[in-house]
Amino acid sequence: MAFFKESHNAPQWINKALGFRKTYSFVLWFLTCGALLGFTLARLMYLDEKTRDEGLSPGEQYWYRAGRYKIGITMHLACVLPAGILVPLQFIPQIRYKAILFHRINGYLNITLITVGIASALMIARRSFGGTMTTQVMVVITSFASLGAIVMAYVNIKRLQIDQHRKWMIRAMVWMSFIITMRIFMIIIAIIASNVGGYGNVWQCGEVEWVYTQSVGHESTGAADFALAYPSCIGASPETLVAVEASFPDSAVGAGAALRESFSAALVLAWVLHVFGTECYLALTKNETERLRQISYKRQLEKGFKHPGSAGLTSDRLGDSDWVAPNLEQGKARSTSQNEDEVLDDTQ
């Protein structure tokens, strides 16, 4: 694919400021890390509890106002939002080349923040946008897949398997960024479902009453309208279940139902798209993978590791692939235009 050929050299100012030698590398960093950074900065205001409550989907305030769900959402935002600012810095070449100590410390900090963020996401999954079984399962899958990718990246860099470290870090970052794409899909699906009609979900009476009478940031029409719309809830237990029609954005409770209806579908679509896109990118940049494998081989040989070139978690050691010696002569040709010394060594 011509877009990924080495002939596309980045403008000099990009090279000097950020360290990107190839235009496609900068473009992809801007589209992925830039989007993540922008999304995060736009949501920093949710660290304030009142602003957060106003921005929640109708019905979620009922669960997040107290107890473990409030603790969970507070922990989640306090961890993932700072991580959303720090993660893009890990992919700037100039920082990796010239500020290795910062890169290393920032990496450990990100691992900590993301781990706690994942744990808190699991805490609130039961009530996130209705907490359907599909939603809970997908939260578990995406959480452990992202955490697993981070662990793979960490183990590989400690073993100086730089090529595999790159692969797993790219996977982790792009996989976790699916939340941005998911938000777009959510709105689209909610509007479509509302226009088509016939979609809805089950709420507890306590949730519906909260939206009608005490909801913050959404239109609260009062107890009289609640009694008129949901007479079966009057005098019933707050846990009593009632059907709510999806109608975005006609009413607060209808919009909440539409967003709940679209959440799990948007989650699955966004996750599949990000996983597919990541593997396409890695398949199209095999030259970079091979270049880093050659550097890994040399570094591991110098450190006295067993199985140099495959000292990390590689397919020839863990799977049925045959070990192939790195083409060091070809690597020398590439290193004339790419300084191979400018590669992270995180073993110290």
Short mmCIF file of C-alpha atoms in Angstrom, two decimals:
data_model
loop_
_atom_site.label_atom_id
_atom_site.label_comp_id
_atom_site.label_asym_id
_atom_site.label_seq_id
_atom_site.Cartn_x
_atom_site.Cartn_y
_atom_site.Cartn_z
CA MET A 1 0.00 0.00 0.00
CA ALA A 2 1.60 3.23 -1.22
CA PHE A 3 0.47 5.25 1.78
CA PHE A 4 2.77 3.23 4.06
CA LYS A 5 5.89 3.36 1.87
CA GLU A 6 9.01 4.86 3.39
CA SER A 7 9.21 7.52 0.67
CA HIS A 8 6.55 9.63 2.40
CA ASN A 9 8.87 11.67 4.61
CA ALA A 10 7.25 13.98 7.13
CA PRO A 11 7.73 17.77 6.91
CA GLN A 12 10.80 19.03 8.73
CA TRP A 13 8.84 20.86 11.43
CA ILE A 14 6.96 17.69 12.36
CA ASN A 15 10.22 15.74 12.45
CA LYS A 16 11.92 18.27 14.71
CA ALA A 17 8.99 18.98 17.02
CA LEU A 18 7.53 15.50 17.48
CA GLY A 19 10.05 13.13 15.91
CA PHE A 20 7.79 11.61 13.25
CA ARG A 21 9.87 10.73 10.19
CA LYS A 22 6.99 9.52 8.04
CA THR A 23 3.87 11.48 7.19
CA TYR A 24 1.56 8.50 7.67
CA SER A 25 2.88 8.00 11.21
CA PHE A 26 1.98 11.57 12.14
CA VAL A 27 -1.41 11.38 10.42
CA LEU A 28 -2.33 8.17 12.23
CA TRP A 29 -1.07 9.53 15.56
CA PHE A 30 -3.16 12.68 15.05
CA LEU A 31 -6.30 10.72 14.12
CA THR A 32 -6.03 8.26 17.01
CA CYS A 33 -4.11 9.89 19.86
CA GLY A 34 -5.33 13.34 18.87
CA ALA A 35 -8.94 12.16 18.96
CA LEU A 36 -8.37 10.52 22.33
CA LEU A 37 -6.77 13.68 23.72
CA GLY A 38 -9.56 15.90 22.41
CA PHE A 39 -12.26 13.58 23.75
CA THR A 40 -10.58 13.52 27.16
CA LEU A 41 -10.09 17.28 27.40
CA ALA A 42 -13.75 17.83 26.53
CA ARG A 43 -14.73 15.63 29.48
CA LEU A 44 -12.39 16.88 32.17
CA MET A 45 -15.28 18.96 33.47
CA TYR A 46 -16.94 15.70 34.57
CA LEU A 47 -14.44 15.47 37.40
CA ASP A 48 -16.77 17.97 39.09
CA GLU A 49 -19.62 15.95 40.61
CA LYS A 50 -22.40 18.41 39.77
CA THR A 51 -21.28 18.75 36.16
CA ARG A 52 -20.93 14.98 35.92
CA ASP A 53 -24.49 14.43 37.15
CA GLU A 54 -25.80 16.89 34.58
CA GLY A 55 -24.01 15.03 31.81
CA LEU A 56 -25.19 11.55 32.77
CA SER A 57 -27.78 9.75 30.70
CA PRO A 58 -31.30 10.10 32.16
CA GLY A 59 -31.81 7.42 34.80
CA GLU A 60 -28.15 6.88 35.63
CA GLN A 61 -28.21 9.56 38.33
CA TYR A 62 -30.52 7.31 40.31
CA TRP A 63 -27.73 4.77 40.73
CA TYR A 64 -24.68 7.03 40.81
CA ARG A 65 -25.92 9.36 43.54
CA ALA A 66 -24.67 7.17 46.43
CA GLY A 67 -23.12 3.86 47.42
CA ARG A 68 -20.65 1.73 45.50
CA TYR A 69 -21.86 2.98 42.13
CA LYS A 70 -21.01 6.56 43.06
CA ILE A 71 -17.59 5.41 44.26
CA GLY A 72 -17.15 3.43 41.05
CA ILE A 73 -18.02 6.25 38.64
CA THR A 74 -15.88 8.71 40.61
CA MET A 75 -12.86 6.36 40.57
CA HIS A 76 -13.38 5.56 36.91
CA LEU A 77 -13.39 9.18 35.75
CA ALA A 78 -10.55 10.14 38.10
CA CYS A 79 -8.35 7.47 36.50
CA VAL A 80 -9.31 7.24 32.82
CA LEU A 81 -9.41 10.98 32.17
CA PRO A 82 -5.79 11.63 33.29
CA ALA A 83 -4.77 8.46 31.43
CA GLY A 84 -6.44 9.82 28.30
CA ILE A 85 -4.07 12.80 28.45
CA LEU A 86 -0.92 10.83 29.31
CA VAL A 87 -1.32 7.90 26.88
CA PRO A 88 -0.87 9.97 23.66
CA LEU A 89 2.49 11.19 24.99
CA GLN A 90 3.76 7.59 24.97
CA PHE A 91 3.44 7.49 21.19
CA ILE A 92 5.39 10.70 20.43
CA PRO A 93 8.82 9.59 19.08
CA GLN A 94 10.64 12.65 20.39
CA ILE A 95 9.63 11.75 23.95
CA ARG A 96 10.63 8.11 23.51
CA TYR A 97 14.01 9.13 22.04
CA LYS A 98 14.98 12.10 24.19
CA ALA A 99 13.07 11.59 27.46
CA ILE A 100 13.31 7.88 28.15
CA LEU A 101 12.97 8.31 31.92
CA PHE A 102 9.74 10.29 31.47
CA HIS A 103 8.49 7.67 29.00
CA ARG A 104 9.18 4.93 31.53
CA ILE A 105 7.59 6.74 34.51
CA ASN A 106 4.62 7.80 32.39
CA GLY A 107 4.21 4.20 31.28
CA TYR A 108 4.04 2.89 34.85
CA LEU A 109 1.62 5.67 35.79
CA ASN A 110 -0.62 4.83 32.83
CA ILE A 111 -0.63 1.14 33.74
CA THR A 112 -1.74 2.03 37.27
CA LEU A 113 -4.43 4.47 36.16
CA ILE A 114 -5.81 2.14 33.50
CA THR A 115 -5.86 -0.85 35.86
CA VAL A 116 -7.83 1.06 38.49
CA GLY A 117 -10.01 2.54 35.74
CA ILE A 118 -10.84 -0.95 34.47
CA ALA A 119 -11.60 -2.20 37.97
CA SER A 120 -13.98 0.71 38.57
CA ALA A 121 -15.63 0.15 35.16
CA LEU A 122 -16.42 -3.39 36.25
CA MET A 123 -17.90 -1.97 39.47
CA ILE A 124 -20.48 0.12 37.59
CA ALA A 125 -21.16 -2.22 34.65
CA ARG A 126 -24.31 -3.55 36.35
CA ARG A 127 -25.94 -0.12 36.08
CA SER A 128 -24.25 1.47 33.05
CA PHE A 129 -26.97 2.37 30.55
CA GLY A 130 -29.34 -0.18 32.04
CA GLY A 131 -26.68 -2.80 32.74
CA THR A 132 -28.11 -5.47 30.45
CA MET A 133 -26.42 -8.85 30.34
CA THR A 134 -24.97 -8.02 26.90
CA THR A 135 -23.53 -4.78 28.25
CA GLN A 136 -21.97 -6.48 31.26
CA VAL A 137 -20.40 -9.23 29.16
CA MET A 138 -18.96 -6.74 26.68
CA VAL A 139 -17.55 -4.59 29.49
CA VAL A 140 -15.79 -7.67 30.86
CA ILE A 141 -14.47 -8.67 27.41
CA THR A 142 -13.17 -5.21 26.49
CA SER A 143 -11.72 -4.64 29.97
CA PHE A 144 -9.74 -7.85 30.19
CA ALA A 145 -8.68 -7.72 26.53
CA SER A 146 -7.26 -4.21 27.02
CA LEU A 147 -5.61 -5.15 30.31
CA GLY A 148 -4.19 -8.29 28.70
CA ALA A 149 -2.69 -6.25 25.86
CA ILE A 150 -1.00 -3.95 28.41
CA VAL A 151 0.44 -6.93 30.28
CA MET A 152 1.77 -8.39 27.01
CA ALA A 153 3.37 -5.05 26.12
CA TYR A 154 4.96 -4.74 29.56
CA VAL A 155 6.39 -8.27 29.58
CA ASN A 156 7.80 -7.85 26.09
CA ILE A 157 9.57 -4.56 26.78
CA LYS A 158 11.13 -5.99 29.93
CA ARG A 159 12.48 -8.76 27.70
CA LEU A 160 13.60 -6.18 25.10
CA GLN A 161 11.18 -7.60 22.55
CA ILE A 162 10.55 -4.17 21.10
CA ASP A 163 8.62 -5.32 18.01
CA GLN A 164 6.04 -7.15 20.13
CA HIS A 165 5.93 -4.29 22.64
CA ARG A 166 4.96 -1.94 19.80
CA LYS A 167 2.24 -4.29 18.57
CA TRP A 168 0.60 -4.78 21.94
CA MET A 169 0.78 -1.13 22.94
CA ILE A 170 -0.90 -0.11 19.68
CA ARG A 171 -3.57 -2.72 20.29
CA ALA A 172 -4.17 -1.56 23.86
CA MET A 173 -4.41 2.13 22.93
CA VAL A 174 -6.69 1.65 19.91
CA TRP A 175 -8.87 -0.91 21.66
CA MET A 176 -9.45 1.35 24.66
CA SER A 177 -10.23 4.29 22.37
CA PHE A 178 -13.29 2.48 21.03
CA ILE A 179 -15.31 4.46 23.58
CA ILE A 180 -15.06 7.51 21.26
CA THR A 181 -16.46 5.69 18.24
CA MET A 182 -19.06 4.03 20.44
CA ARG A 183 -20.46 7.41 21.51
CA ILE A 184 -21.02 8.37 17.87
CA PHE A 185 -22.71 5.06 17.10
CA MET A 186 -24.89 5.41 20.21
CA ILE A 187 -26.47 8.66 19.07
CA ILE A 188 -27.02 7.38 15.52
CA ILE A 189 -28.60 4.10 16.67
CA ALA A 190 -30.73 5.88 19.30
CA ILE A 191 -32.16 8.25 16.67
CA ILE A 192 -32.81 5.40 14.22
CA ALA A 193 -34.48 3.23 16.87
CA SER A 194 -36.69 6.13 17.98
CA ASN A 195 -37.78 6.94 14.42
CA VAL A 196 -38.47 3.32 13.55
CA GLY A 197 -40.45 2.84 16.77
CA GLY A 198 -41.25 -0.26 18.73
CA TYR A 199 -38.03 -0.19 20.74
CA GLY A 200 -37.80 0.14 24.50
CA ASN A 201 -36.49 -1.44 27.67
CA VAL A 202 -37.41 -2.21 31.25
CA TRP A 203 -36.74 0.27 34.05
CA GLN A 204 -37.38 0.21 37.75
CA CYS A 205 -40.14 2.52 38.97
CA GLY A 206 -37.64 4.28 41.21
CA GLU A 207 -35.51 5.20 38.18
CA VAL A 208 -38.46 6.58 36.23
CA GLU A 209 -39.73 8.59 39.21
CA TRP A 210 -36.26 10.04 39.76
CA VAL A 211 -36.09 11.27 36.15
CA TYR A 212 -39.55 12.83 36.43
CA THR A 213 -39.07 14.48 39.81
CA GLN A 214 -35.40 14.94 40.75
CA SER A 215 -33.24 14.54 37.65
CA VAL A 216 -30.41 17.07 37.36
CA GLY A 217 -29.62 18.50 33.93
CA HIS A 218 -32.76 17.05 32.31
CA GLU A 219 -36.34 18.28 32.18
CA SER A 220 -38.14 17.19 35.35
CA THR A 221 -41.88 17.43 34.66
CA GLY A 222 -43.04 16.54 38.15
CA ALA A 223 -44.87 13.89 40.14
CA ALA A 224 -48.23 14.55 38.43
CA ASP A 225 -46.86 13.72 34.98
CA PHE A 226 -45.10 10.67 36.42
CA ALA A 227 -48.36 9.37 37.90
CA LEU A 228 -50.16 9.99 34.61
CA ALA A 229 -47.53 8.27 32.47
CA TYR A 230 -46.80 5.33 34.79
CA PRO A 231 -49.85 4.68 36.99
CA SER A 232 -48.65 1.14 37.75
CA CYS A 233 -45.74 2.64 39.71
CA ILE A 234 -47.96 4.57 42.12
CA GLY A 235 -47.82 2.87 45.49
CA ALA A 236 -45.57 0.15 44.10
CA SER A 237 -42.09 -0.76 45.27
CA PRO A 238 -39.24 1.25 43.69
CA GLU A 239 -37.91 -2.07 42.34
CA THR A 240 -41.10 -2.74 40.38
CA LEU A 241 -40.34 -3.10 36.67
CA VAL A 242 -42.04 -1.04 34.00
CA ALA A 243 -41.59 -0.76 30.23
CA VAL A 244 -40.23 2.54 28.83
CA GLU A 245 -40.45 3.37 25.13
CA ALA A 246 -37.35 4.65 23.35
CA SER A 247 -38.04 8.16 22.03
CA PHE A 248 -34.90 10.24 21.47
CA PRO A 249 -34.95 13.16 22.20
CA ASP A 250 -38.68 13.68 22.87
CA SER A 251 -38.47 13.34 26.65
CA ALA A 252 -35.82 12.72 29.27
CA VAL A 253 -37.01 9.23 30.15
CA GLY A 254 -37.56 8.40 26.45
CA ALA A 255 -34.08 9.61 25.56
CA GLY A 256 -32.63 7.53 28.39
CA ALA A 257 -34.45 4.46 27.08
CA ALA A 258 -33.17 5.09 23.55
CA LEU A 259 -29.59 5.43 24.76
CA ARG A 260 -29.89 2.25 26.79
CA GLU A 261 -31.27 0.45 23.76
CA SER A 262 -28.38 1.61 21.58
CA PHE A 263 -25.55 1.21 24.08
CA SER A 264 -24.77 -2.50 23.76
CA ALA A 265 -25.15 -2.45 19.96
CA ALA A 266 -22.84 0.57 19.65
CA LEU A 267 -20.36 -1.04 22.03
CA VAL A 268 -20.11 -4.22 19.93
CA LEU A 269 -19.87 -2.36 16.61
CA ALA A 270 -17.19 0.06 17.84
CA TRP A 271 -15.12 -2.71 19.46
CA VAL A 272 -15.14 -4.88 16.32
CA LEU A 273 -14.24 -1.89 14.15
CA HIS A 274 -11.28 -0.93 16.36
CA VAL A 275 -9.96 -4.49 16.63
CA PHE A 276 -10.23 -4.94 12.85
CA GLY A 277 -8.58 -1.58 12.13
CA THR A 278 -5.70 -2.34 14.49
CA GLU A 279 -4.90 -5.66 12.86
CA CYS A 280 -5.11 -4.08 9.39
CA TYR A 281 -2.58 -1.42 10.40
CA LEU A 282 -0.18 -3.95 11.93
CA ALA A 283 -0.44 -6.14 8.83
CA LEU A 284 0.36 -3.15 6.61
CA THR A 285 3.44 -2.09 8.59
CA LYS A 286 5.43 -5.33 8.66
CA ASN A 287 8.63 -3.54 7.63
CA GLU A 288 8.56 -1.54 10.84
CA THR A 289 7.92 -4.71 12.82
CA GLU A 290 10.91 -6.41 11.19
CA ARG A 291 13.13 -3.36 11.77
CA LEU A 292 12.33 -3.42 15.48
CA ARG A 293 12.82 -7.19 15.60
CA GLN A 294 16.35 -6.72 14.27
CA ILE A 295 17.04 -4.15 16.98
CA SER A 296 15.52 -6.49 19.57
CA TYR A 297 17.85 -9.26 18.42
CA LYS A 298 20.92 -7.06 18.86
CA ARG A 299 19.84 -5.72 22.25
CA GLN A 300 18.96 -9.17 23.58
CA LEU A 301 22.25 -10.57 22.30
CA GLU A 302 24.15 -7.80 24.08
CA LYS A 303 22.25 -8.47 27.33
CA GLY A 304 22.95 -12.20 27.13
CA PHE A 305 19.30 -13.25 26.85
CA LYS A 306 18.45 -16.76 25.78
CA HIS A 307 16.74 -17.03 22.39
CA PRO A 308 17.88 -13.61 21.07
CA GLY A 309 15.32 -12.24 18.65
CA SER A 310 12.58 -14.15 20.49
CA ALA A 311 13.34 -13.56 24.17
CA GLY A 312 9.88 -12.10 24.70
CA LEU A 313 6.43 -13.52 24.09
CA THR A 314 6.70 -14.48 20.42
CA SER A 315 4.82 -16.95 18.23
CA ASP A 316 7.86 -19.14 17.59
CA ARG A 317 8.24 -19.75 21.34
CA LEU A 318 4.57 -19.92 22.33
CA GLY A 319 3.03 -21.21 19.12
CA ASP A 320 3.90 -23.34 16.10
CA SER A 321 5.81 -20.72 14.07
CA ASP A 322 9.38 -21.47 13.00
CA TRP A 323 12.13 -19.18 14.23
CA VAL A 324 13.60 -17.10 11.42
CA ALA A 325 16.85 -15.25 11.93
CA PRO A 326 16.56 -11.47 11.50
CA ASN A 327 17.94 -10.13 8.23
CA LEU A 328 20.63 -7.89 9.75
CA GLU A 329 22.06 -6.87 6.37
CA GLN A 330 18.69 -5.53 5.33
CA GLY A 331 18.41 -3.86 8.72
CA LYS A 332 21.66 -1.99 8.15
CA ALA A 333 20.24 -0.47 4.99
CA ARG A 334 17.17 0.74 6.85
CA SER A 335 19.15 2.11 9.78
CA THR A 336 20.96 4.56 7.49
CA SER A 337 17.77 6.60 7.38
CA GLN A 338 16.40 5.57 10.77
CA ASN A 339 18.68 5.81 13.79
CA GLU A 340 18.20 2.48 15.50
CA ASP A 341 19.74 3.80 18.70
CA GLU A 342 16.61 5.90 19.15
CA VAL A 343 14.62 2.97 20.49
CA LEU A 344 13.42 2.55 24.04
CA ASP A 345 15.43 0.30 26.36
CA ASP A 346 13.22 -0.20 29.43
CA THR A 347 15.14 -2.94 31.19
CA GLN A 348 16.92 -0.73 33.69
#
